[in-house]
Tab-separated table of C-alpha atoms in Angstrom:
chain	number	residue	atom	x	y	z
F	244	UNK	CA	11.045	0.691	-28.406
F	245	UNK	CA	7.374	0.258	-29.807
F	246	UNK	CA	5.420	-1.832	-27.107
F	247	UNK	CA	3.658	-5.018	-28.183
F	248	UNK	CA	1.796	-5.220	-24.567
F	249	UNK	CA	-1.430	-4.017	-25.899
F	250	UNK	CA	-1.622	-6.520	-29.234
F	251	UNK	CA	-0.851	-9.361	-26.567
F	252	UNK	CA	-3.492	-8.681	-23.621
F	253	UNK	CA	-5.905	-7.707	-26.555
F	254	UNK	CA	-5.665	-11.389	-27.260
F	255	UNK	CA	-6.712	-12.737	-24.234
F	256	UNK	CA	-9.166	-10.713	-22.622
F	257	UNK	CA	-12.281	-9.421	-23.614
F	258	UNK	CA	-11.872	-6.114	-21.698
F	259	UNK	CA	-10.747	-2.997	-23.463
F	260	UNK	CA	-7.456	-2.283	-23.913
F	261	UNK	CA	-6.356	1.537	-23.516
F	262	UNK	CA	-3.011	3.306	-24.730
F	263	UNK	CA	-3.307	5.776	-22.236
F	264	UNK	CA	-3.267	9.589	-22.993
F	265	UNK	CA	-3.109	12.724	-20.692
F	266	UNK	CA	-6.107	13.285	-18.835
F	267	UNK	CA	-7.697	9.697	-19.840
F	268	UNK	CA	-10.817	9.489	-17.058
F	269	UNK	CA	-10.740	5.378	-15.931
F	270	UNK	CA	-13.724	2.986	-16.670
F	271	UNK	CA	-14.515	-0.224	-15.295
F	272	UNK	CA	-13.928	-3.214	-17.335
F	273	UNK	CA	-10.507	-2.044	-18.754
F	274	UNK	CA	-6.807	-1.858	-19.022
F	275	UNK	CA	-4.824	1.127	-19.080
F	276	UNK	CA	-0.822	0.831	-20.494
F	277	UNK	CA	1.618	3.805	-19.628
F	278	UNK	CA	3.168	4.977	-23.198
F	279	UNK	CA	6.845	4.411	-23.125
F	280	UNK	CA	9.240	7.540	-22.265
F	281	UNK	CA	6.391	8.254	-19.483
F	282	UNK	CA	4.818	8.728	-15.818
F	283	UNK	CA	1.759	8.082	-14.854
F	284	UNK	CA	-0.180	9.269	-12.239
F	285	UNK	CA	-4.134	9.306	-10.939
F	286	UNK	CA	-5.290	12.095	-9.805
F	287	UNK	CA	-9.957	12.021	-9.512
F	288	UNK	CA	-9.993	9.088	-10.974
F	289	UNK	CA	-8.235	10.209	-14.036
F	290	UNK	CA	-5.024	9.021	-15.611
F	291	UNK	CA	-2.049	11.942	-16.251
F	292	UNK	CA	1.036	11.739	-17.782
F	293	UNK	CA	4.442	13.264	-17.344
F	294	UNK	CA	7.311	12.840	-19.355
F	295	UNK	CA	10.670	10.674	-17.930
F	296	UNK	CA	13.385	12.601	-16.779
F	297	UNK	CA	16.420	11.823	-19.261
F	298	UNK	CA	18.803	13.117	-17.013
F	299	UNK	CA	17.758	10.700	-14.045
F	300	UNK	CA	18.706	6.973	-14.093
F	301	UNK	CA	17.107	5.163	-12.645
F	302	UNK	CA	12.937	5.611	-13.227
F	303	UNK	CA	10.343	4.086	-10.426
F	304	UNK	CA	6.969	4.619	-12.634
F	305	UNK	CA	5.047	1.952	-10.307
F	306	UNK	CA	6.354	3.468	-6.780
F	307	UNK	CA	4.945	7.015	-8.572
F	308	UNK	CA	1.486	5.196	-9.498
F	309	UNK	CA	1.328	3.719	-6.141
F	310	UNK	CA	1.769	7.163	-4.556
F	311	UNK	CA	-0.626	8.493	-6.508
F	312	UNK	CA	-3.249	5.472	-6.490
F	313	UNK	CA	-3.066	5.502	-2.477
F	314	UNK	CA	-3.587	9.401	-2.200
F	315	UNK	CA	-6.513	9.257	-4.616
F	316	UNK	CA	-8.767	5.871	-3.489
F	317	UNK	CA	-7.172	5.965	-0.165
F	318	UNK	CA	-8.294	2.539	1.411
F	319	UNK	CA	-10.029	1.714	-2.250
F	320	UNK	CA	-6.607	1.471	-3.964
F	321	UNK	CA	-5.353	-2.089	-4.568
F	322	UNK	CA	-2.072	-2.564	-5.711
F	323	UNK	CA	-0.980	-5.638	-7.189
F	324	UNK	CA	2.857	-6.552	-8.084
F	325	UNK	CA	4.206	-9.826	-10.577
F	326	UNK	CA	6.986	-10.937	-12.109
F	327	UNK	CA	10.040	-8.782	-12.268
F	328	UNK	CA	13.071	-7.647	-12.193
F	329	UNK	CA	14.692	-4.470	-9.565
F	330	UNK	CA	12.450	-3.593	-6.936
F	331	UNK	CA	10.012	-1.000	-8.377
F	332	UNK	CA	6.977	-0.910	-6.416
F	333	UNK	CA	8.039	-2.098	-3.413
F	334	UNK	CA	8.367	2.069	-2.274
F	335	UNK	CA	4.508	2.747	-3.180
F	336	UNK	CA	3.385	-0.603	-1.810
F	337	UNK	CA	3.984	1.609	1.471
F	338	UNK	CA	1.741	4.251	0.875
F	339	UNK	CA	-1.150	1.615	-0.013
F	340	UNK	CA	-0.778	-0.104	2.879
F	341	UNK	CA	-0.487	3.267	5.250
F	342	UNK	CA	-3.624	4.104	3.180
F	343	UNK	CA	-5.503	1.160	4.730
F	344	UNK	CA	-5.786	-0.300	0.538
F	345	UNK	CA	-4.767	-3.806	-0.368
F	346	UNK	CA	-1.254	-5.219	-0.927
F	347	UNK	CA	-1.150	-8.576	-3.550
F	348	UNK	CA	2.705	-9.497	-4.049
F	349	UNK	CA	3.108	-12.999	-6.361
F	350	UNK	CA	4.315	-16.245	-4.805
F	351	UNK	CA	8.113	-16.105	-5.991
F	352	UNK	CA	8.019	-19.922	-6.365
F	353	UNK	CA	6.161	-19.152	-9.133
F	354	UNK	CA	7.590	-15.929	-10.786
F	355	UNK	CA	10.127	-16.206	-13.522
F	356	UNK	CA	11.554	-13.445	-12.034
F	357	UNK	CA	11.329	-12.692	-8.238
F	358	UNK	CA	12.829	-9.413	-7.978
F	359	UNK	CA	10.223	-6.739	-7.628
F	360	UNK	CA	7.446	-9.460	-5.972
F	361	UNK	CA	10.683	-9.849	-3.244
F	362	UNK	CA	11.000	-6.386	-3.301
F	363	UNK	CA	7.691	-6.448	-1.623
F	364	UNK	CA	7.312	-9.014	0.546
F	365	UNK	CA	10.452	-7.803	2.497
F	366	UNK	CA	9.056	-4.629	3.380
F	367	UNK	CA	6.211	-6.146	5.685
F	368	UNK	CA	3.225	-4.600	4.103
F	369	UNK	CA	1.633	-7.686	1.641
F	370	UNK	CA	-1.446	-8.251	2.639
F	371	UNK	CA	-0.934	-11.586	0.735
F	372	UNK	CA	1.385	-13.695	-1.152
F	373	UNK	CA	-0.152	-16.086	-3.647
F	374	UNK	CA	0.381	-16.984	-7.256
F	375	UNK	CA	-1.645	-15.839	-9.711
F	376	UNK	CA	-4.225	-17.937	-10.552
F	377	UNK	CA	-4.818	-17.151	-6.535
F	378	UNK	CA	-5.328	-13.533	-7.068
F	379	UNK	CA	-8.975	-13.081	-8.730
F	380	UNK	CA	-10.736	-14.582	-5.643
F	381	UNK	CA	-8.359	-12.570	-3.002
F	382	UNK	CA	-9.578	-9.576	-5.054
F	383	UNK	CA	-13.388	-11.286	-5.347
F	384	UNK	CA	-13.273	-11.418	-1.334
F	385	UNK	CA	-12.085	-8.295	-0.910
F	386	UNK	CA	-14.469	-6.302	-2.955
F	387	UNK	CA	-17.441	-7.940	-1.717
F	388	UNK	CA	-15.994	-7.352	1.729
F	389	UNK	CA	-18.074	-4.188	3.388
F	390	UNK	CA	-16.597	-1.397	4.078
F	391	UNK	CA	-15.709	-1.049	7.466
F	392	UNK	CA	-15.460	1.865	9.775
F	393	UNK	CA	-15.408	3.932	6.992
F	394	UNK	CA	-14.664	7.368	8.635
F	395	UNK	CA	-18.600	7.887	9.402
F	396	UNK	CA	-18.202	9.205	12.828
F	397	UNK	CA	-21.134	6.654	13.738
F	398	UNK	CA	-19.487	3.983	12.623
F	399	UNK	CA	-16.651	5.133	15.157
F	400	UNK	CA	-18.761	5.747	18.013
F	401	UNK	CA	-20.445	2.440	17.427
F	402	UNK	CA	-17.540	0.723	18.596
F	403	UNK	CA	-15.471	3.162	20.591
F	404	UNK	CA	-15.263	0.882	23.666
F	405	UNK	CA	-13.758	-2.271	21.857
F	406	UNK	CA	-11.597	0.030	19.355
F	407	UNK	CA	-10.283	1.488	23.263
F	408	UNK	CA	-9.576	-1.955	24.404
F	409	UNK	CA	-7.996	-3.101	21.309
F	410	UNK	CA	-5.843	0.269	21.212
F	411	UNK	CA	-4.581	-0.791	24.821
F	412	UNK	CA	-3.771	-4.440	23.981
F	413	UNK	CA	-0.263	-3.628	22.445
F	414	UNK	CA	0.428	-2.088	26.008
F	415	UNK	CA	-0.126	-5.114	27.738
F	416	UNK	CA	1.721	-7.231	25.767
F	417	UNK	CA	4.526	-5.321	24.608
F	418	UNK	CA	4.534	-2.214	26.949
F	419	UNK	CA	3.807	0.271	23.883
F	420	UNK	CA	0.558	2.068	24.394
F	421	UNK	CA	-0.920	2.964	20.626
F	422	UNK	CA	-4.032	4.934	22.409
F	423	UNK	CA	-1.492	7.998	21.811
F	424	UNK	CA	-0.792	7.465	18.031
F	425	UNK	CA	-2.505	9.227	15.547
F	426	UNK	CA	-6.369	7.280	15.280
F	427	UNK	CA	-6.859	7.022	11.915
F	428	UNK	CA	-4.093	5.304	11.110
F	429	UNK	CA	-4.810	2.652	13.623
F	430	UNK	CA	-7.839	2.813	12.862
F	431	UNK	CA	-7.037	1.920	9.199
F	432	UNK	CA	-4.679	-0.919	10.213
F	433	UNK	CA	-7.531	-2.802	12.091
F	434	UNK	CA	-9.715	-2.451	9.458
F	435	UNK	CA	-7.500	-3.957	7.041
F	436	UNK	CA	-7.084	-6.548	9.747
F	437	UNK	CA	-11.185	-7.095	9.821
F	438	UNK	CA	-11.086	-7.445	6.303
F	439	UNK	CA	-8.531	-10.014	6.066
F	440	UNK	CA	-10.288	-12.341	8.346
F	441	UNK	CA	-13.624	-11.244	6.564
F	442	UNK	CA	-15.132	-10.497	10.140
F	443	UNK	CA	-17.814	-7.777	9.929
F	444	UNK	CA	-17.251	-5.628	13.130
F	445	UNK	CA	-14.902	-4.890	15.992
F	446	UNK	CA	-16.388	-6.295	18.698
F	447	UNK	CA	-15.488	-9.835	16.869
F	448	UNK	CA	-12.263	-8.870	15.884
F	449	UNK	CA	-11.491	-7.952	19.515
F	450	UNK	CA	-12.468	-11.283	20.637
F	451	UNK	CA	-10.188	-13.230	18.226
F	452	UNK	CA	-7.002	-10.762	19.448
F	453	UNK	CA	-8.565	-11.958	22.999
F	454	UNK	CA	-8.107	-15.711	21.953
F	455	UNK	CA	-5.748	-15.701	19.072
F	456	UNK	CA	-1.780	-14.624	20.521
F	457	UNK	CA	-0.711	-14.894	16.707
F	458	UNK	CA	-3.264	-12.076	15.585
F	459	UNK	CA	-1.851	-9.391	18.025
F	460	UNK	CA	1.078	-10.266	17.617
F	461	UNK	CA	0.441	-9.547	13.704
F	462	UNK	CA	-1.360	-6.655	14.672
F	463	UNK	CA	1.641	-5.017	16.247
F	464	UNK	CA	3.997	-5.482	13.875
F	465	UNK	CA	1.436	-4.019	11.150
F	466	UNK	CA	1.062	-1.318	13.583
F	467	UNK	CA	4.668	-0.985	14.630
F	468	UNK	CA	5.589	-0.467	10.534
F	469	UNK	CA	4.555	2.891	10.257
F	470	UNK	CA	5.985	4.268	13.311
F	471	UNK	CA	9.525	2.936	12.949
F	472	UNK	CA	9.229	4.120	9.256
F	473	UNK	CA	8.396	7.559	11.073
F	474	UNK	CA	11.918	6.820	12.914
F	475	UNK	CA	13.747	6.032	9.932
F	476	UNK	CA	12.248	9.861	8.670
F	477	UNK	CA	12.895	11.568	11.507
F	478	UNK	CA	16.784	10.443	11.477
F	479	UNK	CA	17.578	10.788	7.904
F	480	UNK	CA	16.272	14.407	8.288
F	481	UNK	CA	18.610	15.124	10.846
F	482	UNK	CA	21.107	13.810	9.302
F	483	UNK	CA	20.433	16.267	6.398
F	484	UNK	CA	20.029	19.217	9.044
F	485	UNK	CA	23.386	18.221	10.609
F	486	UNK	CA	25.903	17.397	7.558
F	487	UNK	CA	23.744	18.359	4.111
F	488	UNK	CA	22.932	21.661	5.234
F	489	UNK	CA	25.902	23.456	6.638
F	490	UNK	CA	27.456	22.369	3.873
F	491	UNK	CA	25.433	24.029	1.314
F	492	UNK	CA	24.842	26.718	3.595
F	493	UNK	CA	28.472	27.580	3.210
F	494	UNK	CA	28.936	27.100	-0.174
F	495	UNK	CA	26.041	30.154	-0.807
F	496	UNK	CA	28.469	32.183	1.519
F	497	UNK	CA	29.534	35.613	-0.227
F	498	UNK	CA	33.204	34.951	-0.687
C-alpha cells in the first residue's frame, strides 16, 4: 500500500524528508524511508536497496539495517527502536552492541505497542530504556561524548596497566579470567561502559569498578553476552553437523 510516512514527518520537522532510492549517499540533517516491497542496507555511508523475498514470510528489514549499520559505523552506529509490534530489531540490536555503538529501546510504559521495544530489552544489550521525549539528550550526551580508546594503538598503550587490571577483575569475582578473550571486543564493552557514565579515561573507570560492586557486576554480564551467544553458535552448529548434514548428505547419494 502507498505510504503516507513521508507527508506526516514532513509536517513536523524541518529536516528533509527522503524516499530513499538505490545508492542514495546519507546527509546530515535528514530522514531516509525504505520504499515498501524493500531492504535496505548501508554500505560507505550510502543507502542500497534490495527487493523482499515473496517467497519468504516473515521479513526482518530493521535486524538487516542493524547488521548493516553496525558493520559500516562500527562503534558510530546508533540504533534506536519504538513502538511496535513482533520483535524486529531486537536480532541487529546485537550486532550494535557487539560493535561497541549505542542501543536506545522505548520505555514500554509508554509505547502503544510494546512488542519490538520488549523485543529488545530482553536480549540484554539496551544501553538505555527511556521514553521518548528522553531520547534527544541520551543521544545529545552521547555525541558530545569523546571518543574513547578509539583503536589508536596510543590510546591503548596509554592505559594498558588499568585496561590489565580491569581485564582481571571478572577473575576475582567470578573466577572467569577475560585477559584470554579476544581484546577488542572487551575493549569495546568498556568503552561503551566509559561512555555511559560519561567518564573520560580508564584509569577512572577502574576506580569506580574498585568502589562500585554494581558496575562490575554490570560489566560482566555485558561482557558475559557475547561469549554465551558464542555458545549458543557453537551448539546450534553442531547440531547441524550432527543431524542436518547426514541427512542431506544422504539424500545427494547416487541411488
Amino acid at each position: 500500500f502507498k505510504s503516507l510516512m513521508d507527508e506526516l514527518l514532513g509536517r513536523r520537522t524541518t529536516m528533509a524528508v527522503h524516499r530513499v532510492e538505490d545508492g542514495m549517499s546519507i546527509e546530515p540533517n535528514a530522514l531516509y524511508l525504505i520504499p515498501p516491497k524493500k531492504e535496505m542496507i548501508i554500505a560507505s555511508r550510502r543507502l542500497h536497496l534490495i527487493d523482499r523475498d515473496p517467497s519468504k514470510n516473515l521479513s526482518l528489514p530493521i535486524d538487516t539495517f542493524f547488521r548493516s549499520l553496525a558493520q559500516d559505523c562500527g562503534d558510530q552506529a546508533v540504533g534506536i527502536v519504538l513502538s511496535g509490534t513482533g520483535s524486529d530489531g531486537s536480532r541487529g540490536v546485537r550486532s550494535i552492541h557487539d560493535a561497541g555503538g549505542l542501543v536506545i529501546a522505548q520505555d514500554e510504559q509508554t509505547a502503544q505497542f510494546d512488542g519490538m521495544p520488549r523485543s529488545v530489552i530482553d536480549t540484554g544489550v539496551a544501553d538505555f530504556v527511556v521514553p521518548p521525549d528522553e531520547m534527544p539528550d541520551v543521544l545529545m550526551r552521547h555525541a558530545r561524548q569523546p571518543r574513547l580508546l578509539a583503536g589508536s594503538k596510543g590510546g591503548y598503550d596509554a592505559d594498558r596497566s588499568a585496561l590489565g587490571s580491569i581485564f582481571h577483575m571478572p577473575r576475582a569475582g567470578y573466577g572467569i579470567d577475560f585477559s584470554h578473550y579476544k581484546p577488542t571486543t572487551v575493549v569495546r564493552r568498556i568503552r561503551r561502559r566509559l561512555q555511559l557514565h560519561q567518564l573520560y579515561n580508564v584509569r577512572d573507570y577502574m576506580q569506580r569498578l574498585q568502589s562500585d560492586p554494581d558496575e562490575r557486576d554490570r560489566l560482566y554480564r555485558d561482557l558475559l553476552i557475547g561469549v554465551t551467544r558464542f555458545f549458543r553458535d557453537t551448539e546450534a552448529f553442531d547440531k547441524i553437523e550432527k543431524e542436518v548434514l547426514p541427512s542431506l548428505l544422504a539424500q545427494l547419494e547416487p541411488g
